[in-house]
Every structure is written in C-alpha cells, then in structure tokens.
PDB file of C-alpha atoms in Angstrom:
ATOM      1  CA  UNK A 233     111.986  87.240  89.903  1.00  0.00           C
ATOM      2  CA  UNK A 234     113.852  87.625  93.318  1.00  0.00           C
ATOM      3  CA  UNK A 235     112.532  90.381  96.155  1.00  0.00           C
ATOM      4  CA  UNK A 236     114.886  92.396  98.104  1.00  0.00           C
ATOM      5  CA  UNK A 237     116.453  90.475 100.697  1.00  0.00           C
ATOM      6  CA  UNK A 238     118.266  92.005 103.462  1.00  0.00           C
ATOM      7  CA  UNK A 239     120.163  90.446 106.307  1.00  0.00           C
ATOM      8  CA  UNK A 240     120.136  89.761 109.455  1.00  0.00           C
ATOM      9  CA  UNK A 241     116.766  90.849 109.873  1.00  0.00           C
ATOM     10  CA  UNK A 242     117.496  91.315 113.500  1.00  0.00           C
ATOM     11  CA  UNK A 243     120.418  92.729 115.576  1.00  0.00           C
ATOM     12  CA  UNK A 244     122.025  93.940 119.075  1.00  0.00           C
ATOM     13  CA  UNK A 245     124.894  96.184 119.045  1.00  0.00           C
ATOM     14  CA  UNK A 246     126.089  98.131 122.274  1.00  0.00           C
ATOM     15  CA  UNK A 247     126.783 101.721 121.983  1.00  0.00           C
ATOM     16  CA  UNK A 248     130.358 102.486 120.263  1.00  0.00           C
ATOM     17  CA  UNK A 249     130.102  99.354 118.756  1.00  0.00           C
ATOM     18  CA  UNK A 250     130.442  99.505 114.399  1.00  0.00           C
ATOM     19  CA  UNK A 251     127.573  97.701 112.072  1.00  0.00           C
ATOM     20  CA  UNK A 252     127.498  95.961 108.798  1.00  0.00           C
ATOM     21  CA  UNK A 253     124.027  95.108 107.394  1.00  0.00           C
ATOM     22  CA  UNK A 254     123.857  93.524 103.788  1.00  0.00           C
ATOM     23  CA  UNK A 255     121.410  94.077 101.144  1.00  0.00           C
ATOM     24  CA  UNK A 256     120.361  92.176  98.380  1.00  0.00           C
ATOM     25  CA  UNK A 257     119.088  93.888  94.914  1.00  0.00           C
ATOM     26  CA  UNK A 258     115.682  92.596  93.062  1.00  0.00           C
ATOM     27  CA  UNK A 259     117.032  91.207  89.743  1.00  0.00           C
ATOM     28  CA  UNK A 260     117.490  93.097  87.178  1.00  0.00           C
ATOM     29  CA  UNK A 261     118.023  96.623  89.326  1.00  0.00           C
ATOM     30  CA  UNK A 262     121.221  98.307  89.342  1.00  0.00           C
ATOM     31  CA  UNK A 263     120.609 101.200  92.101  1.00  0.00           C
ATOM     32  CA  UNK A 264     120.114 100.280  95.788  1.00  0.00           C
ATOM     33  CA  UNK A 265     118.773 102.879  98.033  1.00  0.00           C
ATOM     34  CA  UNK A 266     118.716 102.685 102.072  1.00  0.00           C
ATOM     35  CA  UNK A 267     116.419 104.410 104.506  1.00  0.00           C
ATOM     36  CA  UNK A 268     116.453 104.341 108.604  1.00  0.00           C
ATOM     37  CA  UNK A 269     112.863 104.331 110.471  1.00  0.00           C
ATOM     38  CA  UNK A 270     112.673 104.776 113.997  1.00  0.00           C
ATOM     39  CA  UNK A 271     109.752 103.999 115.739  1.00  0.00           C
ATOM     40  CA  UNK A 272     106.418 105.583 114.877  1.00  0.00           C
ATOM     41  CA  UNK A 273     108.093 107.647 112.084  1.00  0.00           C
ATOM     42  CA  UNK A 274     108.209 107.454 107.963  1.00  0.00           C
ATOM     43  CA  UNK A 275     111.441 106.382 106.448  1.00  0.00           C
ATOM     44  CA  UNK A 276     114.317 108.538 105.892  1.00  0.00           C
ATOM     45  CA  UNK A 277     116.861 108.488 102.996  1.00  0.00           C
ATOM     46  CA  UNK A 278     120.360 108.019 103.689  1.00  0.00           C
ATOM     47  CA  UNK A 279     121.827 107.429 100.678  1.00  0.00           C
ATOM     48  CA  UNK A 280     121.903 106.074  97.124  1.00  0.00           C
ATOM     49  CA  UNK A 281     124.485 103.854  95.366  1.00  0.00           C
ATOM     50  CA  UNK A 282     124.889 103.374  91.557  1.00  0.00           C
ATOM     51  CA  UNK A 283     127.682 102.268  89.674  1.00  0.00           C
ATOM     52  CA  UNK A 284     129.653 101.427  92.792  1.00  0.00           C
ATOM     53  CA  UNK A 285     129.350 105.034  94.136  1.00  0.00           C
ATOM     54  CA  UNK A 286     127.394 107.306  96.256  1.00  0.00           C
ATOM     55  CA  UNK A 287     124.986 109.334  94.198  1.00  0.00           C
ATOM     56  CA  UNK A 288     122.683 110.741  96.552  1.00  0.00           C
ATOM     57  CA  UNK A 289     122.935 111.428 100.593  1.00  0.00           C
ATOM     58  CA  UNK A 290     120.255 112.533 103.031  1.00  0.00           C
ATOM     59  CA  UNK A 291     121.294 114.296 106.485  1.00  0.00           C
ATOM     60  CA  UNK A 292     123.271 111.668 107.820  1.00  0.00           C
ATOM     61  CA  UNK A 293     126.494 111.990 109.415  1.00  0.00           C
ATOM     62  CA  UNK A 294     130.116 110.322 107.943  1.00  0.00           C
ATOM     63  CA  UNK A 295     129.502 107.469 110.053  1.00  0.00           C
ATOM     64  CA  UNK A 296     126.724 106.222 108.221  1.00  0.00           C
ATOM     65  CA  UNK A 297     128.299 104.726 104.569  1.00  0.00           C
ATOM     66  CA  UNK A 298     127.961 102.364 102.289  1.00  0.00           C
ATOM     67  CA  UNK A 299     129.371 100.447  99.344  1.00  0.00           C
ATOM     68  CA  UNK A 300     127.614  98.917  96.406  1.00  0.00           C
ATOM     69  CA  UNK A 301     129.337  95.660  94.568  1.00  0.00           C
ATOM     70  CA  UNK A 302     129.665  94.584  90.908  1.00  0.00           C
ATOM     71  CA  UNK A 303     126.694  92.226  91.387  1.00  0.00           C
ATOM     72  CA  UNK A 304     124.843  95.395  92.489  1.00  0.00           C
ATOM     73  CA  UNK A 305     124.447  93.941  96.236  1.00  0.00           C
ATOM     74  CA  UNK A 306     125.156  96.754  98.823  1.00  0.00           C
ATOM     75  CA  UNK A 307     126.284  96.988 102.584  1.00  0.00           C
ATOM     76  CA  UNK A 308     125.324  99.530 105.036  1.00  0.00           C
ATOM     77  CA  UNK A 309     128.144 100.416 107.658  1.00  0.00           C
ATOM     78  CA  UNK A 310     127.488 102.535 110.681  1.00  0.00           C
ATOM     79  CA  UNK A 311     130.625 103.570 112.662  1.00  0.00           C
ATOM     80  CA  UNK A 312     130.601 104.290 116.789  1.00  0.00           C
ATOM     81  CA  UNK A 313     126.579 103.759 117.128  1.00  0.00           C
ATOM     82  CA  UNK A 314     124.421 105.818 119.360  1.00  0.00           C
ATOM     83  CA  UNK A 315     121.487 104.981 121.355  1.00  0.00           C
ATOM     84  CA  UNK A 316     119.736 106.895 118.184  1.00  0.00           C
ATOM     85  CA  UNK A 317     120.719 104.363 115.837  1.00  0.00           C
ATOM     86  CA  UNK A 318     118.208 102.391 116.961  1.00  0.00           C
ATOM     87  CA  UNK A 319     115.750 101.498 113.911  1.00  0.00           C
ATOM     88  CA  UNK A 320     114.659  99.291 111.140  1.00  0.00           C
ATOM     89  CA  UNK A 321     116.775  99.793 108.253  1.00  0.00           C
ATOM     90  CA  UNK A 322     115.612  99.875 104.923  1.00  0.00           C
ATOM     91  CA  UNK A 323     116.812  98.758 101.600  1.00  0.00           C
ATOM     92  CA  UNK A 324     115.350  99.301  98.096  1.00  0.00           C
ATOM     93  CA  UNK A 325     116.638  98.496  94.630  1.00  0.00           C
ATOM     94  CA  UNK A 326     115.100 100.285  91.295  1.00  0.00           C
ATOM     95  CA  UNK A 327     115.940  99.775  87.923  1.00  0.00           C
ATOM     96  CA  UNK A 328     117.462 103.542  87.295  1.00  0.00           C
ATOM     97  CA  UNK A 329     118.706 105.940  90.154  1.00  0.00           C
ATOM     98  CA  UNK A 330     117.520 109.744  89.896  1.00  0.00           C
ATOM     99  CA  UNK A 331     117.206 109.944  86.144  1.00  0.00           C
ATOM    100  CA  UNK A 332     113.408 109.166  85.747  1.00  0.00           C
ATOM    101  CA  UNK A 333     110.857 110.261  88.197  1.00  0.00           C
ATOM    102  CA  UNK A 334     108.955 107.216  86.927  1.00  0.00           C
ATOM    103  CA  UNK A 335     110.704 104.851  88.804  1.00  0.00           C
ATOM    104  CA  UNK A 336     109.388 102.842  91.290  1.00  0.00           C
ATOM    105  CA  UNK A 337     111.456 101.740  94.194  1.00  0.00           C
ATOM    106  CA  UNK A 338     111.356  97.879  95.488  1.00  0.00           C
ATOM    107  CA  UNK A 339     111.537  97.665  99.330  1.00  0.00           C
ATOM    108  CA  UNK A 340     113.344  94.607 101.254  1.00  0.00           C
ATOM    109  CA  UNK A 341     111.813  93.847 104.773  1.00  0.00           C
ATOM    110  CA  UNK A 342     114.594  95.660 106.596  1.00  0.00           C
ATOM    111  CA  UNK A 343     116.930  94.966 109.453  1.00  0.00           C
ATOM    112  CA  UNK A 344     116.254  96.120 112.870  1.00  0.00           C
ATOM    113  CA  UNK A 345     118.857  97.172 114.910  1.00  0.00           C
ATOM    114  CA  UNK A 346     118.974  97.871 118.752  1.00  0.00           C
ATOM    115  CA  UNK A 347     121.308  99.832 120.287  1.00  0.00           C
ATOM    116  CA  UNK A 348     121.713  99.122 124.097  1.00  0.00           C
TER     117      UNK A 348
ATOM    118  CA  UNK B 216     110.974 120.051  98.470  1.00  0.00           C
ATOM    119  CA  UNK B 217     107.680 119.533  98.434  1.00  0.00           C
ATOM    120  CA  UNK B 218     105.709 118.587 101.781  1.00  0.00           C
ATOM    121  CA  UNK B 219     102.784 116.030 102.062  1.00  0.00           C
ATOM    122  CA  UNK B 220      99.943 116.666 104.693  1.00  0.00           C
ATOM    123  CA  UNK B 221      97.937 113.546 105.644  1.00  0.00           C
ATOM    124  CA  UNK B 222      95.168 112.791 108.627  1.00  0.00           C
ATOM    125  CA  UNK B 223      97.100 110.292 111.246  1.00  0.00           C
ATOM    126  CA  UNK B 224      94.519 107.804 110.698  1.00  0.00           C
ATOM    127  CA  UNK B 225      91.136 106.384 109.306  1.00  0.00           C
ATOM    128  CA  UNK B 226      88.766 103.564 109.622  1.00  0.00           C
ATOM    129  CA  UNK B 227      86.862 101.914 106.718  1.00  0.00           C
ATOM    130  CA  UNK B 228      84.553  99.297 106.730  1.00  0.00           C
ATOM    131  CA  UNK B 229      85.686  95.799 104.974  1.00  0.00           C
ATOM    132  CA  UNK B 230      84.166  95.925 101.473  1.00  0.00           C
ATOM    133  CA  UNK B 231      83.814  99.805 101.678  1.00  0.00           C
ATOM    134  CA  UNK B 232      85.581 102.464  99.210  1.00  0.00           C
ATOM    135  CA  UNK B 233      88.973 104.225 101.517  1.00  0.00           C
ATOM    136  CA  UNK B 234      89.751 107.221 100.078  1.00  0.00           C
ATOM    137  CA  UNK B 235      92.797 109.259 101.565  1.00  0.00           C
ATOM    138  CA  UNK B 236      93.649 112.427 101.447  1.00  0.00           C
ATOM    139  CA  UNK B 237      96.688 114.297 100.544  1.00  0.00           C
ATOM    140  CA  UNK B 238      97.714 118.217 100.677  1.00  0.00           C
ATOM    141  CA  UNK B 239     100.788 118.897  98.686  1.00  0.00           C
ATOM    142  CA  UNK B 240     100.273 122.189  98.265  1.00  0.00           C
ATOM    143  CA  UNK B 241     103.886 123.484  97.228  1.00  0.00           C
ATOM    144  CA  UNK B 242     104.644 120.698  94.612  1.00  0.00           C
ATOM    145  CA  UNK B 243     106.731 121.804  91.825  1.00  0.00           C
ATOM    146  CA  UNK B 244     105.644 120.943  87.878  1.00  0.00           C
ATOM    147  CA  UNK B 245     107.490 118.134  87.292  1.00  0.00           C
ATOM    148  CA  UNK B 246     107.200 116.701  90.766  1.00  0.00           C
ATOM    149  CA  UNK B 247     105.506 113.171  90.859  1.00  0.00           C
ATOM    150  CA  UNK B 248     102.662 112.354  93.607  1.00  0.00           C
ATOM    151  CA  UNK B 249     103.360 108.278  94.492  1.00  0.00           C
ATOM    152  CA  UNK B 250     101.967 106.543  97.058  1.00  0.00           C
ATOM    153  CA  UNK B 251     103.381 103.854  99.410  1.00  0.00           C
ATOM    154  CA  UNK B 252     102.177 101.777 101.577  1.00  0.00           C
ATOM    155  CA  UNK B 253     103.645 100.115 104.702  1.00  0.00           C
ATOM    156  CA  UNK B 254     102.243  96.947 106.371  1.00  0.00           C
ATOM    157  CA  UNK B 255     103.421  96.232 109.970  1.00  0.00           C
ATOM    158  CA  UNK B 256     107.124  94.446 110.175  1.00  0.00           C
ATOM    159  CA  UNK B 257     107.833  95.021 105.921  1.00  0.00           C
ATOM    160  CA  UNK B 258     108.710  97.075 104.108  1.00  0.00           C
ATOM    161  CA  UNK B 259     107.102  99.762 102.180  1.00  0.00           C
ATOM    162  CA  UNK B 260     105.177  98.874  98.982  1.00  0.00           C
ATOM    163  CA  UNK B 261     104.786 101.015  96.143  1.00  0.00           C
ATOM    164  CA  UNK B 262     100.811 101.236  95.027  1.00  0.00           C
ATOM    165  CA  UNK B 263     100.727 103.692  92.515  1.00  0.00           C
ATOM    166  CA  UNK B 264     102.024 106.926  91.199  1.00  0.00           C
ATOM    167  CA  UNK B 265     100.607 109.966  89.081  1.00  0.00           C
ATOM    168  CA  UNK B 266     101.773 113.420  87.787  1.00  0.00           C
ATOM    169  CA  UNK B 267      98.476 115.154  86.906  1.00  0.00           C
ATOM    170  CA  UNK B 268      95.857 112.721  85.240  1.00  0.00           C
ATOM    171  CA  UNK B 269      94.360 109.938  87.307  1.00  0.00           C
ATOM    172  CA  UNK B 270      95.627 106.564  87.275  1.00  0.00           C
ATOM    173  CA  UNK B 271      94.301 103.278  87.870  1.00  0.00           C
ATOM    174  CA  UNK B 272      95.968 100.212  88.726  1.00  0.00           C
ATOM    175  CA  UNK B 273      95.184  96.664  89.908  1.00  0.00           C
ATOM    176  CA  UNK B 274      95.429  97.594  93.285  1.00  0.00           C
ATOM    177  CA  UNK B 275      93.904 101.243  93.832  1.00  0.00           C
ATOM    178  CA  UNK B 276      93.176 104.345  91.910  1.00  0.00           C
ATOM    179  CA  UNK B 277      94.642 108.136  92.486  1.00  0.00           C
ATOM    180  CA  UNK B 278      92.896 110.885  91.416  1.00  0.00           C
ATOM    181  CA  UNK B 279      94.668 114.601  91.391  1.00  0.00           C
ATOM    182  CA  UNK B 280      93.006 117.674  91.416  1.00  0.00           C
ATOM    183  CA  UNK B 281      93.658 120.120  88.300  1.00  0.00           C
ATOM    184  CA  UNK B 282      95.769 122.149  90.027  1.00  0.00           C
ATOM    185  CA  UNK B 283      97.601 119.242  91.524  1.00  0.00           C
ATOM    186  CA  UNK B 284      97.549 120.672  95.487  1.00  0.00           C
ATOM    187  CA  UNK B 285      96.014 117.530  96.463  1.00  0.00           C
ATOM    188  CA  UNK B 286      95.299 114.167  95.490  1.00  0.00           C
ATOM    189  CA  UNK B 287      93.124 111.043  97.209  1.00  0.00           C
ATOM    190  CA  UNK B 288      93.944 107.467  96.904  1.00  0.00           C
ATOM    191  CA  UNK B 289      91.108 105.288  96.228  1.00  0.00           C
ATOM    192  CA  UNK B 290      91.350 101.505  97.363  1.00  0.00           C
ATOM    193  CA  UNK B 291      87.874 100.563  95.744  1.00  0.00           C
ATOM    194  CA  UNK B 292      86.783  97.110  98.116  1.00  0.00           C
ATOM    195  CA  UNK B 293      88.882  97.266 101.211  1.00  0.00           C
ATOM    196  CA  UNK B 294      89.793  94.122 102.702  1.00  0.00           C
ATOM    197  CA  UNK B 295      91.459  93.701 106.056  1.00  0.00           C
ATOM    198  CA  UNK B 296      94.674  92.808 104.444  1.00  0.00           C
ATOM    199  CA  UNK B 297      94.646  96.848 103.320  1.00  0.00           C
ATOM    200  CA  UNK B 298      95.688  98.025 107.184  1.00  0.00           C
ATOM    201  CA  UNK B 299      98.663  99.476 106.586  1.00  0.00           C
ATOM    202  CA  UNK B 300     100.520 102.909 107.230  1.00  0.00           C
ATOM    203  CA  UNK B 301      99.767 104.848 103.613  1.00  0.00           C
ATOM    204  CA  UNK B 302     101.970 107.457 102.647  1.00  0.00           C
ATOM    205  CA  UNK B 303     101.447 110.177 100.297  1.00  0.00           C
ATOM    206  CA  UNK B 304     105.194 111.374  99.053  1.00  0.00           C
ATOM    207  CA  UNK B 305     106.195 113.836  96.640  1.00  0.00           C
ATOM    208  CA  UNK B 306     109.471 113.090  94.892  1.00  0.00           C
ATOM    209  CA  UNK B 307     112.584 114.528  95.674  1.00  0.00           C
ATOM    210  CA  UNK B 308     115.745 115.304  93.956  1.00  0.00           C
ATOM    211  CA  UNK B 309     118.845 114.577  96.512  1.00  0.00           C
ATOM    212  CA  UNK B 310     122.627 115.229  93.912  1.00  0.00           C
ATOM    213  CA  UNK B 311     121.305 112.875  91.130  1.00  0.00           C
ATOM    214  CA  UNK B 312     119.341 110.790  92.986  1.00  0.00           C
ATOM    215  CA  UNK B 313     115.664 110.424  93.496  1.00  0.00           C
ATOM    216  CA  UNK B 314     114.888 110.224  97.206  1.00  0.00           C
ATOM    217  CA  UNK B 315     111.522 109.260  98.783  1.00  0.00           C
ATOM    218  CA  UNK B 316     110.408 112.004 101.279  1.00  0.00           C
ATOM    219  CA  UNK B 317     108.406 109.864 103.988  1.00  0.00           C
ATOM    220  CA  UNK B 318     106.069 111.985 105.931  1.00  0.00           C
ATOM    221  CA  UNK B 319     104.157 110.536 109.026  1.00  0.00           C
ATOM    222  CA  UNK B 320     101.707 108.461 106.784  1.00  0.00           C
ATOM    223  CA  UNK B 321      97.996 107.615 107.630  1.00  0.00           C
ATOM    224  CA  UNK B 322      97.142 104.544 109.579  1.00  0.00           C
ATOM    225  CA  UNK B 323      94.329 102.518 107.236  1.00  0.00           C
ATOM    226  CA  UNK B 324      92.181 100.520 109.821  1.00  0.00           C
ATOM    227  CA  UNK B 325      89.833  97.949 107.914  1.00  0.00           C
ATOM    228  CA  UNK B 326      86.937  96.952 110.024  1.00  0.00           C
ATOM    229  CA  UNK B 327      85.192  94.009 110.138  1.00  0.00           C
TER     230      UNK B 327
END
C-alpha cells in the first residue's frame, strides 16, 4: 500500500512570487485534504478536495487554491506569497471526505516552503 | 467548534505508562475525540480515536470520562521513539467536510 507522498519536500520562493506543490493520495483514498503549519504551531486546514472540487475551506484567503485530478492526486497553488507563507505544508488523503466522523486521515511528510 | 486544552509538555520515563490529558469541555454529542501525533520533520499520525467508550489499539489506549469533557491517552510502555508533539482534536465540520482542528499539542519527552 503506498503512503502519501508530497513533493518537493523543500522550497525557496521570494515574496510575490506564485507556488505549486503536488500531492500524492494513499491508494485507495479519494479525498485529499491540505493543512499549513508554521513554526511551533498545530496544523491548520485549508481546504478539502473530492470529486475534483472544493468541499471544505478553512480561513484562507483566494490565493491559496487547489485542484484535485481524476487519479485523485492534488496540487496546492499559492498566488503573490507573503513573508507569512512561510511553513510546512501538509497533505492528507482519507478514504471518504466529511460524511463519516470515523475516518481517519493519512498524513504525507509535507513540503516546506520559505519565503524570503 | 469544540476546543481542546492540553499541558505544553511532559516527561515520562522509557518503559513507564504516559498518560495525557485533554479538556474538551464544550464538545457537542456526536463530536469524535481523535488523537494525533506528530514526530519532528513528518507528518502527523493518527493513533486512535473514540466517541464515548474507551478504545484500545495496538499502539495506545483512550479512555473518556462519562460525561465526555475530558479524555487521557494512555501509551502503556513508552519508548523513546514515542517523543512526539500529541494532539488531542475534536472533529470539526467545515461545508461537508471534516476538518482536523489542531490545537498547540503536548510535547511527549521519553527519558532514558
């Protein structure tokens, strides 16, 4: 059974400058899931994708969006990054999106991302 | 949406019960308790998850009070490999999705 892979695991962006990470789902799980953690802090939701669309957003600006392809992989785009943006960015895949509060949700390693 | 109160951080000795606390004091009736955990450079890991009897799993044990305001998280031999950030999180409903509320966690230190 494949993990959650997400790529690159590392990257530099100046501010102003527009992002694109990529995320791998674990087999079998149709709904990715992505989070941003800055340093020293918990994880925070930015949105959900399932079925190709957005089914869930957190306080995040328009900037910050996402799309979600047939093979279920998913990409993260952040537009005109701030010094803020700064984090390790989280994706997780689960089998079902908001329907069961059963479900468990499978984490990749995450990218970091500096902002200079 | 339910908020999770947990101490910043605790020691346990290698080979020792940890058992951490968790307030959730405001948590709704069909709101689940899980627990995650987050080693340093990955990412999170789900442990377990409960809605009002205790479970057990291969990895820890959660035990809820009756009236479900607080819970503890029982890893039963801690082994150094258990440092980790734990988090207590009480599930949240964001349009159709379920979101993960991440508080600040507890840092797990396992002694030698």
């Amino acid at each position: 059974e494949t993990g959650v892979t997400q790529s690159p695991t590392h990257l530099i962006k100046t501010r102003g400058q527009q992002v694109t990470l990529r995320c791998s789902s674990q087999s079998g799980h149709n709904t990715v899931s992505w989070y941003q953690q800055a340093l020293g802090q918990g994880p925070q939701f930015i949105f959900q994708y399932y079925r190709e669309e957005e089914n869930g957003r957190g306080n995040f600006p328009p900037r910050f969006s996402g799309l979600q392809f047939p093979n279920y992989s998913s990409e993260l785009n952040v537009n005109a990054l701030e010094l803020d943006d700064s984090a390790l960015y989280l994706c997780a895949s689960s089998r079902k999106p908001g329907g069961s509060t059963n479900e468990k949700l499978f984490f990749g390693s995450g990218t970091q991302l500096s902002v200079l | 949406d339910a908020k999770t109160t947990q101490p910043t951080s605790m020691d346990c000795a290698e080979g020792r019960a940890a058992n951490l606390p968790c307030n959730h004091s405001t948590i709704s009736g069909n709101e689940y308790v899980y627990w995650y955990r987050q080693i340093h450079s990955q990412g999170p890991q789900y442990i377990i998850h409960g809605l009002k009897n205790n479970e057990t799993n291969e990895m820890a044990s959660l035990i809820i009070t009756e009236d479900r305001k607080s819970s503890t998280l029982i890893l039963p031999h801690a082994t150094l490999r258990d440092t980790a950030v734990y988090y207590c999180i009480v599930t949240y409903l964001s349009g159709s999705a379920r979101q993960l509320t991440f508080g600040s966690g507890t840092q797990l230190t396992v002694l030698p």
